[in-house]
PDB file of C-alpha atoms in Angstrom:
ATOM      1  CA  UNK A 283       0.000   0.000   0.000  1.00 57.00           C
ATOM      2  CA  UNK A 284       1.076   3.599   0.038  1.00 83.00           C
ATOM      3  CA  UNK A 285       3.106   5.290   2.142  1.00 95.00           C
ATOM      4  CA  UNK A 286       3.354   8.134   3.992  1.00 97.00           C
ATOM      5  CA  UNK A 287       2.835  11.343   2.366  1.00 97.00           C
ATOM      6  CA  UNK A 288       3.794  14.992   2.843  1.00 98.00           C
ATOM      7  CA  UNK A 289       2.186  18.048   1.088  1.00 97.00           C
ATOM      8  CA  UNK A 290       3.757  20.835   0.108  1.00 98.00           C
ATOM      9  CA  UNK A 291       7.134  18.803  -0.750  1.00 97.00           C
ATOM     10  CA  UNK A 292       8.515  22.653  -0.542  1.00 98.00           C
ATOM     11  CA  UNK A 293       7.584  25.809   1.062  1.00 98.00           C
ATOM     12  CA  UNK A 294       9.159  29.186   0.431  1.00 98.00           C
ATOM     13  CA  UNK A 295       7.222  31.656   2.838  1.00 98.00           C
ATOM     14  CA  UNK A 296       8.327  35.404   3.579  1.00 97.00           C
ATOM     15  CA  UNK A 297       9.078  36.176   7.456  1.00 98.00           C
ATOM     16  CA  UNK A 298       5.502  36.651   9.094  1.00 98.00           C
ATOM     17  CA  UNK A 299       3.836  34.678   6.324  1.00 98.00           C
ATOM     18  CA  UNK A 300       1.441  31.789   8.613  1.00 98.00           C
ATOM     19  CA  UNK A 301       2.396  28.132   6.708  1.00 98.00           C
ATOM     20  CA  UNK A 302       0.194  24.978   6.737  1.00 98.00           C
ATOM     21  CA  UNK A 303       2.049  21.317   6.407  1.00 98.00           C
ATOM     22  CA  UNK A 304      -0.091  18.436   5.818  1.00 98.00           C
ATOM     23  CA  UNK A 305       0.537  14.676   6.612  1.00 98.00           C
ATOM     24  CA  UNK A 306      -1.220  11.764   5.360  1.00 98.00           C
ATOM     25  CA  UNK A 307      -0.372   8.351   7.370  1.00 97.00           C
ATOM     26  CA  UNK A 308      -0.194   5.049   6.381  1.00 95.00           C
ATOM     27  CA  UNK A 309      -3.849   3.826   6.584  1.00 94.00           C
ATOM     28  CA  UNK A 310      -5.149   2.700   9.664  1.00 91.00           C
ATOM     29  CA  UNK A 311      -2.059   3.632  11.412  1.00 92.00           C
ATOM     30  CA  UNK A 312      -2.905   4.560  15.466  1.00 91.00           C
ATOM     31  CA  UNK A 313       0.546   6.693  15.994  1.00 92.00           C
ATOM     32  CA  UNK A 314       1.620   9.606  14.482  1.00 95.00           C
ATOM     33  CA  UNK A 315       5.259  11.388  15.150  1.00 95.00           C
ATOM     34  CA  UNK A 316       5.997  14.951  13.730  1.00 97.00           C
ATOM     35  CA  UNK A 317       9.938  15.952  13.574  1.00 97.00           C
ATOM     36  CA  UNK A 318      12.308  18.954  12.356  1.00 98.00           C
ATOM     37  CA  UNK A 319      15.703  18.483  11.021  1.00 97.00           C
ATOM     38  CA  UNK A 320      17.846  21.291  10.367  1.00 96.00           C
ATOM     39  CA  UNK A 321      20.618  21.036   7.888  1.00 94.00           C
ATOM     40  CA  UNK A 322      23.282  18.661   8.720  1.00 92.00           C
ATOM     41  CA  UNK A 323      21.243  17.547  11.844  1.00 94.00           C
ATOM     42  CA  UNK A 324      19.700  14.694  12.489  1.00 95.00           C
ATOM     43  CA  UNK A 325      15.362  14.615  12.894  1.00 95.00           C
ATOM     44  CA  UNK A 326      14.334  16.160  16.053  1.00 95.00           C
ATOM     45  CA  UNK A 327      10.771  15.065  17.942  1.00 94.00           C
ATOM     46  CA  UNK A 328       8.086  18.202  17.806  1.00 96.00           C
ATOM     47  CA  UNK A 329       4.836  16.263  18.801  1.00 95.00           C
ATOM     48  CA  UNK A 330       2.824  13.167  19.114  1.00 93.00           C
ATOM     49  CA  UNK A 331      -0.357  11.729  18.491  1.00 94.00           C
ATOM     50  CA  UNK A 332      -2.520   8.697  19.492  1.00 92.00           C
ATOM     51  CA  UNK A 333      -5.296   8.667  16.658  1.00 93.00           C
ATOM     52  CA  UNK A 334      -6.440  12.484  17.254  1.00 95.00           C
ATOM     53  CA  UNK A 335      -5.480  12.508  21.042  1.00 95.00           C
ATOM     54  CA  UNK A 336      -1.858  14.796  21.152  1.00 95.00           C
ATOM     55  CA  UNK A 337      -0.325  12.947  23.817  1.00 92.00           C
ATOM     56  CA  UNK A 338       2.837  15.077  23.416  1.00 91.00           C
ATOM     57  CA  UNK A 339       3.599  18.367  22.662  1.00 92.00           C
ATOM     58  CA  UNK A 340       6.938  18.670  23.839  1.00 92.00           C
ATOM     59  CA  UNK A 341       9.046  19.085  21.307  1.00 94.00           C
ATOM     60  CA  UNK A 342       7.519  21.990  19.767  1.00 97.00           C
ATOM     61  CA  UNK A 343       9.761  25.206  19.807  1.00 95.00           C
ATOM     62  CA  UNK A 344       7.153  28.259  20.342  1.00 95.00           C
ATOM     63  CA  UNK A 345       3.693  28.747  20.806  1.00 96.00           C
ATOM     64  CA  UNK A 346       3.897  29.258  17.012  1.00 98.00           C
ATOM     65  CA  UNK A 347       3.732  26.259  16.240  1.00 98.00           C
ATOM     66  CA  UNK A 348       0.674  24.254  16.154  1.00 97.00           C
ATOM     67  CA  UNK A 349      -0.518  20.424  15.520  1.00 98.00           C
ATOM     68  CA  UNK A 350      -3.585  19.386  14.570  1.00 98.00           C
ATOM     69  CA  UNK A 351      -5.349  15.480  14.033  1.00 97.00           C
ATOM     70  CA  UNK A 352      -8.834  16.062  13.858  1.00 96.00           C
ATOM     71  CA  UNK A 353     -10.268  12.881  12.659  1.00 95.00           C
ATOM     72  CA  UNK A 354      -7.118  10.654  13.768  1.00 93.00           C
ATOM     73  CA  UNK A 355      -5.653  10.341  10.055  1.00 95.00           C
ATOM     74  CA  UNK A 356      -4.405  13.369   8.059  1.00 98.00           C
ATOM     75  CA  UNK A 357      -2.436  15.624  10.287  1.00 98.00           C
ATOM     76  CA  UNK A 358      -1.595  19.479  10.054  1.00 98.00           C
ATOM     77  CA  UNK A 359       1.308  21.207  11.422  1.00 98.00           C
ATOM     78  CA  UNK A 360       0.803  24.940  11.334  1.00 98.00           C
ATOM     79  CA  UNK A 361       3.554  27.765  11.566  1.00 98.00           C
ATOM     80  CA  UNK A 362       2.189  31.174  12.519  1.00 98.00           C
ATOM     81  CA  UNK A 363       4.186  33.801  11.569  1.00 98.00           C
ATOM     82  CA  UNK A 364       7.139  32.322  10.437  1.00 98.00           C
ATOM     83  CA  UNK A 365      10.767  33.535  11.091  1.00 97.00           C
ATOM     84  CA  UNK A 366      14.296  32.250   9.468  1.00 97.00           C
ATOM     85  CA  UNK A 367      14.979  30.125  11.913  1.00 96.00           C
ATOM     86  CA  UNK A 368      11.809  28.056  11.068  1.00 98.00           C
ATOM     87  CA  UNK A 369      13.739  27.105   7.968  1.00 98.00           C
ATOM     88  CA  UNK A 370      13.650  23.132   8.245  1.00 98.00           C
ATOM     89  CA  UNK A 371      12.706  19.625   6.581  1.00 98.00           C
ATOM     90  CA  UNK A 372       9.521  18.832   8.358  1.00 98.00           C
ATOM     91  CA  UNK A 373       8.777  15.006   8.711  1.00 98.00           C
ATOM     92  CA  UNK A 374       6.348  13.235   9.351  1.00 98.00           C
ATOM     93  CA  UNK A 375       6.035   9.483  10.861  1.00 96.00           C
ATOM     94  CA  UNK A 376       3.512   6.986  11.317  1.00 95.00           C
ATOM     95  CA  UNK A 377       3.318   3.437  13.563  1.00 91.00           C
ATOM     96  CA  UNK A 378       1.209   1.047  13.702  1.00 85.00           C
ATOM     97  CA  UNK A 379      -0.080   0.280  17.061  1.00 73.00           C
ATOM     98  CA  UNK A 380       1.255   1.718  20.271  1.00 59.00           C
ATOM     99  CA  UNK A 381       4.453  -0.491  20.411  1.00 64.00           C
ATOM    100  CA  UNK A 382       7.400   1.035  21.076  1.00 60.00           C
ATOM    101  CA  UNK A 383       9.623  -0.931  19.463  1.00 64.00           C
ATOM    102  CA  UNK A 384       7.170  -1.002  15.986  1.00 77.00           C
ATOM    103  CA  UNK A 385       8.801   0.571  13.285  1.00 88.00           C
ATOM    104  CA  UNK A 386       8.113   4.328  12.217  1.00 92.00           C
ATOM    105  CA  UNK A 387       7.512   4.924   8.383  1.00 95.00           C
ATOM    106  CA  UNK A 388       8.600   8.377   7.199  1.00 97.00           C
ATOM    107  CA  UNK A 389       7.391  10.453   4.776  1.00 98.00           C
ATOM    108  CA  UNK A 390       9.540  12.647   2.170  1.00 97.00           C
ATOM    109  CA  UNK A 391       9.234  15.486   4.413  1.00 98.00           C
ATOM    110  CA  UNK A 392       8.652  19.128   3.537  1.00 98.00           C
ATOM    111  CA  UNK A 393      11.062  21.488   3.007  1.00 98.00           C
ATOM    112  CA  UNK A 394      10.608  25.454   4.118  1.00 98.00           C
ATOM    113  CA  UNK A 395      12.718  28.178   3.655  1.00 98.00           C
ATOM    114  CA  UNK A 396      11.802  31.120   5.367  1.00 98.00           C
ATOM    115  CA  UNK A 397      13.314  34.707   3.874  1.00 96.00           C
TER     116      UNK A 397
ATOM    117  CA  UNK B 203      16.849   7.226  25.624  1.00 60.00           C
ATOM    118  CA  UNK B 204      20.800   6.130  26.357  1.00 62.00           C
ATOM    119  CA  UNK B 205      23.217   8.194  23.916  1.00 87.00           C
ATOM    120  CA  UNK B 206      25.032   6.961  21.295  1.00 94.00           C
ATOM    121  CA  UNK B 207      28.659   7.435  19.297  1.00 95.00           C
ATOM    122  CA  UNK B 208      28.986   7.171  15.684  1.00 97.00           C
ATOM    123  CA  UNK B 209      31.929   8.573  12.812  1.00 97.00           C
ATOM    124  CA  UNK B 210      30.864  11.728  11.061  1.00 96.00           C
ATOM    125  CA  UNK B 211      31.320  10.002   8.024  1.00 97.00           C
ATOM    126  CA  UNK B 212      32.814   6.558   6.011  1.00 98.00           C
ATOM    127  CA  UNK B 213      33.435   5.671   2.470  1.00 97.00           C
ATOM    128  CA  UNK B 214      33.195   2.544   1.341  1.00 96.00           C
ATOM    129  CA  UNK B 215      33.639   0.681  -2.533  1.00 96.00           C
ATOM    130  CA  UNK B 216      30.594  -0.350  -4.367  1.00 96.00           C
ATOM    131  CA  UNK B 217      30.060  -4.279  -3.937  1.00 95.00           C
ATOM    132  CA  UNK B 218      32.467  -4.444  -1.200  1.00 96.00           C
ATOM    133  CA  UNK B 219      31.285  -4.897   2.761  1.00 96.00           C
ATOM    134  CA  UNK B 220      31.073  -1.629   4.839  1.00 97.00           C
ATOM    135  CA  UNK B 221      30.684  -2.282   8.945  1.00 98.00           C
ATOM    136  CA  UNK B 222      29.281   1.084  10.512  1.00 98.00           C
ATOM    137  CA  UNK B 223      30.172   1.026  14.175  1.00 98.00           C
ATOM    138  CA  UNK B 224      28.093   2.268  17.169  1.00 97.00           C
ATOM    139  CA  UNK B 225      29.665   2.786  20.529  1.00 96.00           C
ATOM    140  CA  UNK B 226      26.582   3.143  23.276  1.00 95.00           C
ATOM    141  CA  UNK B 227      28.492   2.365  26.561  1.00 94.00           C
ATOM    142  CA  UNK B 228      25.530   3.397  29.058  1.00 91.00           C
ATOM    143  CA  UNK B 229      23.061   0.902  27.280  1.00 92.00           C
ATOM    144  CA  UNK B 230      20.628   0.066  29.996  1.00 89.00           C
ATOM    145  CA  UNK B 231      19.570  -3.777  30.494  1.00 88.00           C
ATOM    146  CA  UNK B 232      16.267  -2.686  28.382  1.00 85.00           C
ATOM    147  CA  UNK B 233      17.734  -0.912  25.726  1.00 88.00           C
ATOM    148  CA  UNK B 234      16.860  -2.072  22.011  1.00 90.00           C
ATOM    149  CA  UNK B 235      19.322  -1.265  19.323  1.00 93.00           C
ATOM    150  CA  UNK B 236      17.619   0.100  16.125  1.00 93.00           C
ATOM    151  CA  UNK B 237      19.313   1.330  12.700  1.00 96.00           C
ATOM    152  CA  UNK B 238      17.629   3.681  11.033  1.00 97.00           C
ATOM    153  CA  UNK B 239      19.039   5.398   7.541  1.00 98.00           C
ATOM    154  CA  UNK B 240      17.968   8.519   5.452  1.00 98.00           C
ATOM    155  CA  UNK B 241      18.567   8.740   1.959  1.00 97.00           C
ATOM    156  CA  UNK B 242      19.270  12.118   0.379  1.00 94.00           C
ATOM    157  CA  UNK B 243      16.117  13.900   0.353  1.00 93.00           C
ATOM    158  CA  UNK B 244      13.825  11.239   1.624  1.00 96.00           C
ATOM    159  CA  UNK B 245      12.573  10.741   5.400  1.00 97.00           C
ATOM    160  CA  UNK B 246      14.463   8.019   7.169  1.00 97.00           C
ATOM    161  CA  UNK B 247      13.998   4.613   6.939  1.00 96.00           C
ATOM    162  CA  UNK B 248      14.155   1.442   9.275  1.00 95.00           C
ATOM    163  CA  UNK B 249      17.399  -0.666   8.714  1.00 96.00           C
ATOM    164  CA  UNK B 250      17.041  -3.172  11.491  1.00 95.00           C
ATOM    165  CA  UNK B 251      17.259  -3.763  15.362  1.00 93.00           C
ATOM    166  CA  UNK B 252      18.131  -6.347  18.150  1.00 93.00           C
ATOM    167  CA  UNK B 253      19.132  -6.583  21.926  1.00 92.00           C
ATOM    168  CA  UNK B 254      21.048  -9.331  22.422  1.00 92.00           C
ATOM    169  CA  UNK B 255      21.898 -11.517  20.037  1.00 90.00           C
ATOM    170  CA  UNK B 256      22.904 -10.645  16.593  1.00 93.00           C
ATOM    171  CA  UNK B 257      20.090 -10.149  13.582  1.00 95.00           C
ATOM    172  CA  UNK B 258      20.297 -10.952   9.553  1.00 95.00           C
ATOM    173  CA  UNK B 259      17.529  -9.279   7.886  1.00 92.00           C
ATOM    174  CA  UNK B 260      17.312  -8.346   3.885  1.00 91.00           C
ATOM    175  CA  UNK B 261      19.001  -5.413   4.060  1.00 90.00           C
ATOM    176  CA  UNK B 262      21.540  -5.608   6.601  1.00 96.00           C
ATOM    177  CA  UNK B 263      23.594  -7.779   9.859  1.00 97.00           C
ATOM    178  CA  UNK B 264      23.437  -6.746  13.206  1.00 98.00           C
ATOM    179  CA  UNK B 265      26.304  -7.591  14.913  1.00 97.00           C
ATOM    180  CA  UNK B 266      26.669  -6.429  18.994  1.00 97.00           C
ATOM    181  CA  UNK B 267      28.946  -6.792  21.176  1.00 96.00           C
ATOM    182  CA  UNK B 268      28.792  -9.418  24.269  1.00 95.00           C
ATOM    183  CA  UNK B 269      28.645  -6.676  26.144  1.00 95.00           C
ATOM    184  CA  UNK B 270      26.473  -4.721  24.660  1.00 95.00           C
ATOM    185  CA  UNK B 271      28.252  -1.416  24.564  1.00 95.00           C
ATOM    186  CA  UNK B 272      28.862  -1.496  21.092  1.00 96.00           C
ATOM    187  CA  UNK B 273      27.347  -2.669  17.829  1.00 97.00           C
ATOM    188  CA  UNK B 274      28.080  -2.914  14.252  1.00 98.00           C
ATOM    189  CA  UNK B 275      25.882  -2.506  11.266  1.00 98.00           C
ATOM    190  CA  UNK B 276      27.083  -4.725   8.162  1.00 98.00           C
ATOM    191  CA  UNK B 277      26.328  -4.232   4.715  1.00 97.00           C
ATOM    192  CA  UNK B 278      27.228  -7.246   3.071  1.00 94.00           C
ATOM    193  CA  UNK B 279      27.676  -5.669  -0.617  1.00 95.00           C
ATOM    194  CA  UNK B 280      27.636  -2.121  -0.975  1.00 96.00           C
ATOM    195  CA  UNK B 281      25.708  -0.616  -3.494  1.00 96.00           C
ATOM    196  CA  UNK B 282      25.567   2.982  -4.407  1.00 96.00           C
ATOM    197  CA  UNK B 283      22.089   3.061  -3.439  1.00 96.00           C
ATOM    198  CA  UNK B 284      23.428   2.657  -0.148  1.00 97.00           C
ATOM    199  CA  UNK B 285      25.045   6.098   0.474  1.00 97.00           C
ATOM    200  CA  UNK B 286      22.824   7.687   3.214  1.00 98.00           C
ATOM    201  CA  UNK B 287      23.107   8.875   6.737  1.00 98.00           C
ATOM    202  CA  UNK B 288      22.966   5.969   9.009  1.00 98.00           C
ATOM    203  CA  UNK B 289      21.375   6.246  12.480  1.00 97.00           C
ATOM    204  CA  UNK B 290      22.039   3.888  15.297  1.00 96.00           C
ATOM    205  CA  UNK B 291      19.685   4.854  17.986  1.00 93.00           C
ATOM    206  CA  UNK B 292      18.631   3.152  21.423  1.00 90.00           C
ATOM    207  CA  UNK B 293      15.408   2.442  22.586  1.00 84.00           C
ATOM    208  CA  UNK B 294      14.247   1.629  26.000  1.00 79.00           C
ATOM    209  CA  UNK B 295      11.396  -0.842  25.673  1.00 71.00           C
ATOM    210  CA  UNK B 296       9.854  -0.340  29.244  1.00 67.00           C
ATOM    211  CA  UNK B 297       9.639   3.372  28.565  1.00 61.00           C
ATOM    212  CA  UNK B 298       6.023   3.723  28.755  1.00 46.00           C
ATOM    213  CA  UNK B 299       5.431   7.685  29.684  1.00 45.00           C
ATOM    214  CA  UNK B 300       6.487  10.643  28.050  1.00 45.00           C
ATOM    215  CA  UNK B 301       6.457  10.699  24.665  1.00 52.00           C
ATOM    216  CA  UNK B 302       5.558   7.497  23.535  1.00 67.00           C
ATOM    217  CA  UNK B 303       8.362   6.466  21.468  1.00 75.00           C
ATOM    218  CA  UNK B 304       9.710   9.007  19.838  1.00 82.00           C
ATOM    219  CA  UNK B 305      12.738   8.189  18.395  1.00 87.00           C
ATOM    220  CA  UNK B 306      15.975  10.199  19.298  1.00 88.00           C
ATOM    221  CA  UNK B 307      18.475  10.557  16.910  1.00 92.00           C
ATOM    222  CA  UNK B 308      22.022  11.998  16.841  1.00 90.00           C
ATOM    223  CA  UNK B 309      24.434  13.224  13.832  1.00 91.00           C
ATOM    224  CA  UNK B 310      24.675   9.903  12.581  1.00 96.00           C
ATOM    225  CA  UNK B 311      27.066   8.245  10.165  1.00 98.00           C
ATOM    226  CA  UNK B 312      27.739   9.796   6.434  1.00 98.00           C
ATOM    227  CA  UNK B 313      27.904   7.014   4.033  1.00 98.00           C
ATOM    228  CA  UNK B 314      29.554   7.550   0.711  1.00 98.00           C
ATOM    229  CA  UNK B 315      29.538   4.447  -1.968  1.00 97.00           C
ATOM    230  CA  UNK B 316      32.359   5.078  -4.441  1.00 96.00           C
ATOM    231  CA  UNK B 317      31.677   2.824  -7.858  1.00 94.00           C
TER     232      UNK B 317
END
């Protein structure tokens, strides 16, 4: 079956400009992981979900940021009123149950640059 | 989640084996070891994992240490489809609180596949 998919694949927004990322998960997956990798970094954890429960919240950087699962499937990350250091590959993971040691499938991520 | 030590970067020939070490000398009794790699512009990807005893799967060995402070990651033939970042990143299987498995990487391993 398909993957995980991320929409836009890129993202140029100007500083203040609000941004909308959008994550589809591998059907009838429970778990849902959002990260941010800068460049030459490795992924870091933003925020979890448990179908469209946000058990975790942790990892995100401002109140700017914002994660939605309404419906437990697709999830939104939002970015109000970006700035440069927003500039990331946003990825976004999926699981199937809530086993820890399950694997995560990525998607592609989306890339924003902020000017 | 224990930390873990890996080179910046490796080069290897195509068709020839490449053994990516991991040094994790505060592993904890419950720590899995997972692999994870990331292709160039692509989300990461599961390689493999183990605890104990060393794992074979399609696409790579897992070979740890006795004591468990260190593992290896073997690519039998190298391929140039192979060169990607390569993640070696512990998880604690009893860790039940928090956020729910998110996985933790670090800088990772730079693999280059020369033909």
């Amino acid at each position: 079956g398909a993957g995980v998919s991320q929409s836009p694949r890129y993202k140029v927004a100007k500083r203040g400009q609000d941004v909308a990322l959008r994550c589809d998960p591998i059907s009838g997956h429970v778990s849902l992981f959002w990260y941010q990798q800068a460049l030459g970094q490795g992924p870091e954890f933003l925020t979890y979900f448990q179908n469209e429960a946000q058990l975790d919240k942790s990892g995100l950087p401002s109140d700017r940021f914002f994660a939605e699962r309404p419906e437990g499937s697709v999830s939104t990350l939002k970015i109000q009123r970006t700035q440069q250091e927003d500039s990331a590959v946003y990825l976004c993971a999926s699981r199937d149950s809530g086993g820890l040691q399950e694997t995560q499938y990525f998607g592609p991520g989306t890339r924003l640059l902020v000017l | 989640d224990a930390k873990t030590t890996q080179p910046n970067s490796m080069e290897s020939n195509e068709e020839e084996p490449v053994h990516l070490p991991c040094n994790h000398s505060t592993i904890s009794g419950t720590d899995y070891i997972h692999w994870y790699r990331q292709l160039p512009s692509q989300g990461p990807e599961y390689v493999i994992h183990g605890l104990t005893s060393n794992v074979n799967n399609r696409m790579a060995s897992l070979a740890i240490a006795e004591d468990r402070k260190s593992s290896t990651l073997i690519l039998h033939r190298a391929t140039l489809r192979d060169a990607a970042v390569y993640y070696c990143i512990l998880r604690d299987r009893l860790n039940y609180g928090g956020s729910q498995g998110n996985l933790i990487f670090g800088k990772g391993t730079k693999l280059s596949v020369k033909p």
